Coordinates of C-alpha atoms in Angstrom, one line a residue:
X27 CA 107.9 -26.5 -109.4
X28 CA 105.5 -23.5 -109.3
X29 CA 103.7 -21.5 -106.7
X30 CA 100.5 -23.4 -106.8
X31 CA 102.1 -26.9 -106.8
X32 CA 101.3 -28.7 -103.5
X33 CA 103.9 -28.7 -100.8
X34 CA 104.4 -32.1 -99.3
X35 CA 106.3 -32.7 -96.0
X36 CA 106.0 -35.8 -94.0
X37 CA 102.3 -36.5 -93.6
X38 CA 101.2 -33.0 -94.5
X39 CA 100.3 -31.7 -97.9
X40 CA 99.7 -27.9 -98.2
X41 CA 97.6 -26.9 -101.2
X42 CA 100.2 -24.4 -102.5
X43 CA 103.6 -22.9 -101.6
X44 CA 102.4 -19.6 -100.2
X45 CA 102.9 -19.3 -96.4
X46 CA 101.6 -16.5 -94.2
X47 CA 104.6 -15.3 -92.3
X48 CA 104.3 -15.3 -88.5
X49 CA 103.5 -11.7 -87.6
X50 CA 103.0 -10.5 -84.0
X51 CA 99.5 -8.9 -83.5
X52 CA 100.0 -7.7 -79.9
X53 CA 96.3 -8.3 -79.3
X54 CA 95.9 -10.2 -76.1
X55 CA 94.3 -7.2 -74.5
X56 CA 93.9 -8.8 -71.1
X57 CA 97.7 -9.5 -71.1
X58 CA 97.1 -13.1 -70.4
X59 CA 98.5 -14.7 -73.5
X60 CA 95.1 -16.2 -74.5
X61 CA 94.0 -16.1 -78.2
X62 CA 91.1 -13.7 -79.0
X63 CA 88.6 -13.1 -81.7
X64 CA 91.2 -10.9 -83.4
X65 CA 93.6 -13.8 -83.8
X66 CA 90.8 -16.0 -85.2
X67 CA 89.7 -13.5 -87.7
X68 CA 93.2 -12.4 -88.6
X69 CA 94.5 -15.9 -89.3
X70 CA 91.2 -17.3 -90.5
X71 CA 90.8 -14.7 -93.2
X72 CA 94.2 -15.6 -94.7
X73 CA 93.1 -19.2 -94.8
X74 CA 89.9 -18.1 -96.6
X75 CA 92.1 -16.0 -98.8
X76 CA 93.8 -19.1 -100.3
X77 CA 97.2 -19.3 -98.5
X78 CA 98.6 -22.8 -98.4
X79 CA 100.1 -22.5 -94.8
X80 CA 98.9 -20.1 -92.2
X81 CA 101.3 -19.6 -89.3
X82 CA 100.6 -17.9 -86.0
X83 CA 102.7 -15.1 -84.5
X84 CA 105.5 -15.9 -82.2
X85 CA 103.7 -17.9 -79.4
X86 CA 105.5 -17.8 -76.1
X87 CA 106.4 -21.1 -74.4
X88 CA 106.6 -19.4 -71.0
X89 CA 105.1 -16.1 -69.6
X90 CA 108.6 -14.5 -69.5
X91 CA 109.1 -15.6 -73.1
X92 CA 106.7 -13.0 -74.5
X93 CA 107.9 -10.0 -76.4
X94 CA 105.2 -7.8 -74.8
X95 CA 102.4 -8.6 -72.3
X96 CA 99.9 -8.6 -75.3
X97 CA 101.6 -11.5 -77.0
X98 CA 100.1 -15.0 -77.5
X99 CA 101.2 -17.9 -75.3
X100 CA 101.0 -21.6 -75.1
X101 CA 102.4 -22.3 -71.7
X102 CA 99.3 -24.0 -70.3
X103 CA 96.5 -26.3 -71.5
X104 CA 94.1 -23.3 -71.3
X105 CA 96.3 -21.3 -73.7
X106 CA 96.4 -24.3 -76.1
X107 CA 92.6 -24.7 -76.0
X108 CA 92.1 -21.0 -76.8
X109 CA 94.0 -21.8 -80.1
X110 CA 91.8 -24.7 -81.1
X111 CA 89.1 -22.7 -82.8
X112 CA 91.8 -21.2 -85.0
X113 CA 93.2 -24.6 -86.2
X114 CA 89.7 -25.8 -86.8
X115 CA 88.7 -22.8 -88.9
X116 CA 92.0 -22.9 -90.9
X117 CA 91.4 -26.6 -91.7
X118 CA 87.8 -25.9 -92.7
X119 CA 89.1 -23.5 -95.4
X120 CA 91.4 -26.1 -96.9
X121 CA 94.6 -24.5 -95.5
X122 CA 97.3 -26.0 -93.3
X123 CA 97.7 -24.6 -89.8
X124 CA 101.1 -23.8 -88.3
X125 CA 102.4 -22.4 -85.1
X126 CA 105.6 -20.6 -84.2
X127 CA 106.9 -21.5 -80.8
X128 CA 109.1 -18.8 -79.3
X129 CA 111.0 -17.3 -76.4
X130 CA 111.9 -13.6 -76.6
X131 CA 114.9 -13.9 -74.3
X132 CA 116.5 -10.5 -73.5
X133 CA 114.2 -8.8 -75.9
X134 CA 111.2 -9.6 -73.7
X135 CA 109.0 -7.3 -71.5
X136 CA 108.6 -4.4 -73.9
X137 CA 105.7 -2.1 -74.8
X138 CA 104.0 -3.1 -78.0
X139 CA 104.8 -1.0 -81.1
X140 CA 101.4 0.9 -80.8
X141 CA 102.4 1.9 -77.3
X142 CA 105.9 3.1 -78.2
X143 CA 108.1 0.0 -77.8
X144 CA 110.9 0.2 -75.3
X145 CA 111.5 -1.7 -72.0
X146 CA 108.4 -2.2 -69.8
X147 CA 109.1 -1.3 -66.1
X148 CA 105.6 -1.2 -64.7
X149 CA 103.7 -4.1 -63.0
X150 CA 102.9 -5.6 -66.3
X151 CA 106.6 -6.2 -67.1
X152 CA 109.1 -8.7 -65.9
X153 CA 112.8 -9.5 -65.8
X154 CA 114.0 -10.9 -69.1
X155 CA 116.4 -13.9 -69.4
X156 CA 119.3 -14.4 -71.8
X157 CA 122.5 -16.4 -72.3
X158 CA 124.3 -13.8 -70.2
X159 CA 123.3 -10.9 -68.0
X160 CA 124.1 -8.4 -70.8
X161 CA 120.7 -6.7 -71.6
X162 CA 119.3 -5.6 -74.9
X163 CA 121.0 -2.3 -75.6
X164 CA 118.6 0.6 -74.8
X165 CA 118.8 4.0 -73.1
X166 CA 117.6 2.4 -69.9
X167 CA 118.0 -1.3 -70.4
X168 CA 116.2 -3.8 -68.2
X169 CA 118.2 -5.9 -65.8
X170 CA 118.6 -9.4 -67.5
X171 CA 118.9 -12.7 -65.8
X172 CA 121.6 -15.1 -67.0
X173 CA 120.2 -18.6 -67.5
X174 CA 122.0 -21.2 -65.5
X175 CA 122.0 -24.9 -66.5
X176 CA 118.7 -25.5 -64.7
X177 CA 117.2 -22.5 -66.4
X178 CA 118.3 -23.8 -69.8
X179 CA 116.7 -27.2 -69.0
X180 CA 113.5 -25.5 -68.1
X181 CA 113.5 -23.7 -71.5
X182 CA 114.0 -27.0 -73.3
X183 CA 111.2 -28.6 -71.4
X184 CA 108.9 -25.6 -72.1
X185 CA 109.5 -25.9 -75.9
X186 CA 108.8 -29.7 -75.8
X187 CA 105.6 -29.3 -73.7
X188 CA 104.4 -26.5 -75.9
X189 CA 105.0 -28.6 -79.0
X190 CA 102.9 -31.4 -77.5
X191 CA 100.1 -29.0 -76.7
X192 CA 100.2 -27.5 -80.2
X193 CA 99.8 -30.9 -81.8
X194 CA 97.0 -31.8 -79.4
X195 CA 94.9 -28.8 -80.5
X196 CA 95.3 -29.5 -84.2
X197 CA 98.3 -27.6 -85.5
X198 CA 99.7 -29.4 -88.6
X199 CA 103.1 -27.8 -88.7
X200 CA 105.4 -26.6 -85.8
X201 CA 108.1 -24.0 -86.2
X202 CA 110.8 -23.2 -83.6
X203 CA 111.7 -19.5 -83.6
X204 CA 115.5 -19.1 -83.5
X205 CA 115.7 -15.7 -85.3
X206 CA 115.5 -11.9 -84.8
X207 CA 117.6 -11.6 -81.7
X208 CA 115.3 -13.7 -79.5
X209 CA 116.5 -16.3 -77.0
X210 CA 117.7 -19.1 -79.3
X211 CA 119.3 -16.6 -81.7
X212 CA 121.0 -15.0 -78.7
X213 CA 122.6 -18.4 -77.9
X214 CA 123.7 -18.9 -81.6
X215 CA 125.5 -15.6 -82.1
X216 CA 128.9 -14.8 -80.6
X217 CA 127.7 -11.2 -80.3
X218 CA 125.3 -12.1 -77.6
X219 CA 126.7 -15.4 -76.3
X220 CA 129.9 -15.0 -74.4
X221 CA 129.3 -18.0 -72.0
X222 CA 132.3 -20.2 -71.1
X223 CA 130.4 -23.4 -70.5
X224 CA 128.9 -26.1 -72.7
X225 CA 126.5 -23.6 -74.2
X226 CA 129.0 -20.9 -75.2
X227 CA 132.2 -20.4 -77.1
X228 CA 132.6 -22.7 -80.0
X229 CA 130.0 -23.1 -82.9
X230 CA 129.1 -26.5 -81.5
X231 CA 128.5 -25.1 -78.0
X232 CA 126.5 -22.0 -79.2
X233 CA 124.2 -24.2 -81.3
X234 CA 123.8 -26.8 -78.6
X235 CA 120.6 -25.4 -77.1
X236 CA 118.8 -25.2 -80.5
X237 CA 120.0 -28.6 -81.4
X238 CA 118.7 -30.1 -78.2
X239 CA 115.3 -28.4 -78.6
X240 CA 115.0 -29.7 -82.2
X241 CA 115.9 -33.2 -81.2
X242 CA 113.7 -33.4 -78.1
X243 CA 110.7 -31.7 -79.9
X244 CA 111.1 -34.2 -82.8
X245 CA 111.0 -37.1 -80.3
X246 CA 107.9 -35.7 -78.6
X247 CA 105.7 -35.0 -81.7
X248 CA 104.2 -37.5 -84.2
X249 CA 106.6 -38.7 -86.9
X250 CA 104.2 -37.3 -89.5
X251 CA 104.2 -33.7 -88.1
X252 CA 106.6 -31.4 -90.0
X253 CA 109.0 -29.3 -87.9
X254 CA 110.4 -26.0 -89.3
X255 CA 113.1 -23.8 -87.8
X256 CA 113.2 -20.0 -88.4
X257 CA 116.7 -18.5 -88.3
X258 CA 118.4 -15.2 -89.0
X259 CA 120.9 -16.1 -91.7
X260 CA 123.1 -13.2 -90.6
X261 CA 123.4 -10.7 -87.8
X262 CA 124.2 -8.0 -90.4
X263 CA 127.3 -7.1 -88.3
X264 CA 130.3 -7.3 -90.6
X265 CA 132.4 -5.2 -88.3
X266 CA 132.7 -7.8 -85.6
X267 CA 132.7 -11.6 -85.0
X268 CA 129.0 -12.4 -85.5
X269 CA 126.5 -14.9 -86.9
X270 CA 127.0 -15.3 -90.7
X271 CA 125.2 -17.0 -93.6
X272 CA 128.0 -19.5 -93.7
X273 CA 127.2 -20.4 -90.0
X274 CA 123.5 -20.7 -91.0
X275 CA 124.2 -23.1 -93.9
X276 CA 126.3 -25.2 -91.5
X277 CA 123.6 -25.1 -88.8
X278 CA 120.9 -26.2 -91.3
X279 CA 123.0 -29.3 -92.2
X280 CA 123.3 -30.1 -88.5
X281 CA 119.5 -29.7 -87.8
X282 CA 118.2 -31.8 -90.6
X283 CA 119.5 -35.2 -89.1
X284 CA 117.9 -34.1 -85.8
X285 CA 114.4 -33.9 -87.4
X286 CA 114.1 -30.3 -88.9
X287 CA 112.3 -30.5 -92.2
X288 CA 112.6 -26.9 -93.4
X289 CA 114.6 -23.8 -92.6
X290 CA 112.6 -20.6 -92.6
X291 CA 115.4 -18.1 -93.6
X292 CA 115.1 -14.5 -92.3
X293 CA 117.8 -12.2 -91.1
X294 CA 119.0 -9.7 -88.5
X295 CA 117.4 -8.5 -85.2
X296 CA 120.2 -9.4 -82.8
X297 CA 121.7 -6.0 -82.2
X298 CA 120.7 -2.3 -82.9
X299 CA 124.0 -1.7 -84.6
X300 CA 123.1 -4.1 -87.5
X301 CA 123.8 -2.8 -91.0
X302 CA 120.7 -3.7 -92.9
X303 CA 121.1 -3.6 -96.7
X304 CA 118.7 -1.6 -98.9
X305 CA 115.5 -3.6 -98.5
X306 CA 114.5 -3.9 -102.1
X307 CA 112.4 -6.7 -103.6
X308 CA 113.5 -10.2 -102.4
X309 CA 116.5 -8.7 -100.6
X310 CA 116.7 -11.7 -98.2
X311 CA 116.1 -14.5 -100.8
X312 CA 119.8 -14.9 -101.5
X313 CA 120.3 -16.0 -97.9
X314 CA 117.7 -18.7 -98.4
X315 CA 119.5 -19.9 -101.6
X316 CA 122.8 -20.1 -99.6
X317 CA 121.2 -22.1 -96.8
X318 CA 119.6 -24.4 -99.3
X319 CA 123.1 -25.4 -100.5
X320 CA 123.2 -27.5 -97.3
X321 CA 120.5 -29.7 -99.0
X322 CA 117.7 -28.8 -96.6
X323 CA 114.4 -27.4 -97.9
X324 CA 114.0 -23.6 -97.2
X325 CA 111.4 -20.9 -97.1
X326 CA 112.3 -17.4 -98.3
X327 CA 111.0 -14.2 -96.8
X328 CA 111.6 -10.5 -97.2
X329 CA 109.8 -8.1 -99.6
X330 CA 108.0 -10.8 -101.5
X331 CA 105.0 -8.6 -102.4
X332 CA 103.7 -9.5 -105.8
X333 CA 102.3 -12.7 -107.4
X334 CA 105.0 -12.6 -110.0
X335 CA 107.7 -12.3 -107.4
X336 CA 106.4 -15.2 -105.3
X337 CA 106.2 -17.3 -108.4
X338 CA 109.7 -16.4 -109.5
X339 CA 111.1 -17.5 -106.1
X340 CA 109.5 -20.9 -106.3
X341 CA 109.7 -21.6 -110.0
X342 CA 113.4 -20.8 -110.2
X343 CA 114.1 -23.1 -107.3
X344 CA 115.3 -20.3 -105.0
X345 CA 113.1 -21.6 -102.2
X346 CA 110.5 -24.3 -101.5
X347 CA 108.1 -21.8 -99.9
X348 CA 107.3 -18.2 -100.6
X349 CA 106.7 -16.7 -97.2
X350 CA 104.7 -13.5 -97.5
X351 CA 104.3 -11.2 -94.5
X352 CA 103.3 -7.5 -95.0
X353 CA 101.5 -8.1 -98.2
X354 CA 99.2 -10.4 -96.3
X355 CA 98.4 -7.5 -93.9
X356 CA 97.5 -5.3 -96.9
X357 CA 95.6 -8.1 -98.7
X358 CA 94.2 -11.1 -96.8
X359 CA 93.3 -12.6 -100.2
X360 CA 96.7 -12.2 -101.7
X361 CA 96.9 -15.9 -102.7
X362 CA 93.5 -16.0 -104.5
X363 CA 94.4 -12.8 -106.3
X364 CA 97.8 -14.3 -107.2
X365 CA 96.2 -17.4 -108.7
X366 CA 93.9 -15.4 -110.8
X367 CA 96.7 -13.1 -112.0
X368 CA 99.1 -16.0 -112.8
X369 CA 96.4 -18.2 -114.4
X370 CA 96.2 -21.0 -111.9
X371 CA 93.1 -22.6 -110.5
X372 CA 92.6 -22.1 -106.8
X373 CA 89.5 -23.0 -104.8
X374 CA 87.4 -19.9 -104.0
X375 CA 85.0 -20.0 -101.0
X376 CA 81.5 -20.5 -102.4
X377 CA 80.4 -17.3 -100.7
X378 CA 82.9 -15.4 -102.7
X379 CA 82.7 -17.0 -106.2
X380 CA 80.9 -14.0 -107.7
X381 CA 83.9 -11.9 -107.0
X382 CA 86.3 -14.2 -108.8
X383 CA 84.2 -15.1 -111.9

């Protein structure tokens, strides 16, 4: 297996094993969740640049599920239709389109990074929701609403409805975001989930919401549509009872029979006390290797910044996909440059052939 070998999953074949990581752009300037020209150019240029799979940023399934007011959404048909030009363009470039469906949970209603981050208390903000009323730790945290059973059912329905909309406007692959301290991760981890009902306490109960979403989304979408799940393999909180890589491997084994086709393995984000290891090259790849021991295909992310590094991850069987984030921000044509450097053939847009002769 090598980086430019096609990736086959259900009825989808991606032209190579490079995936553009979902990266928030905070560019819905009207604060309405609708995709803009920025999203089209940002995602489209990575498709033109040769990536096998191009995934949107975290796309909120409800208005309150956005991280910031400038985040993408897919909570209505209008939002879905605004994404259609993106799927059409990605397909026209020979790449595979993917969307990450997300709910920010208690980490919602913040200022975007360019505006200073932090809780948003003005009229553009809202009350976040979570597994409990415990807010995201901050100097002046936002009041957080504990989801009751009816609220949980509404979240499940929102993911299912968003999945149907995503398929209808042409996305080839769907991903459920259960990482980085957002709502589904908050339910998974004992750090943030201290409920005493069927959705808290034991491992089985804490994973129940994600399992129900995966099962119901799988039942809603076509059999041939791949379904990925992004998780944080660890909370990076060794000083307390928390979510661990062993939990993640167990979860992966539970999700595959429900219809999950690949686990996108990231880490952290669930608490500001996290102890992040030195972020050297490929520092999160060992987590993907551990999760892969469950027998489920995995994608690896985290400081994969060179063609040789991406090739090593795939060729040595450490992951099925090399998920490249920040390097794609620096170089939209990373994949074409990687093919040339590694000696592989990759289709270059006819308009650009002079640059790759």
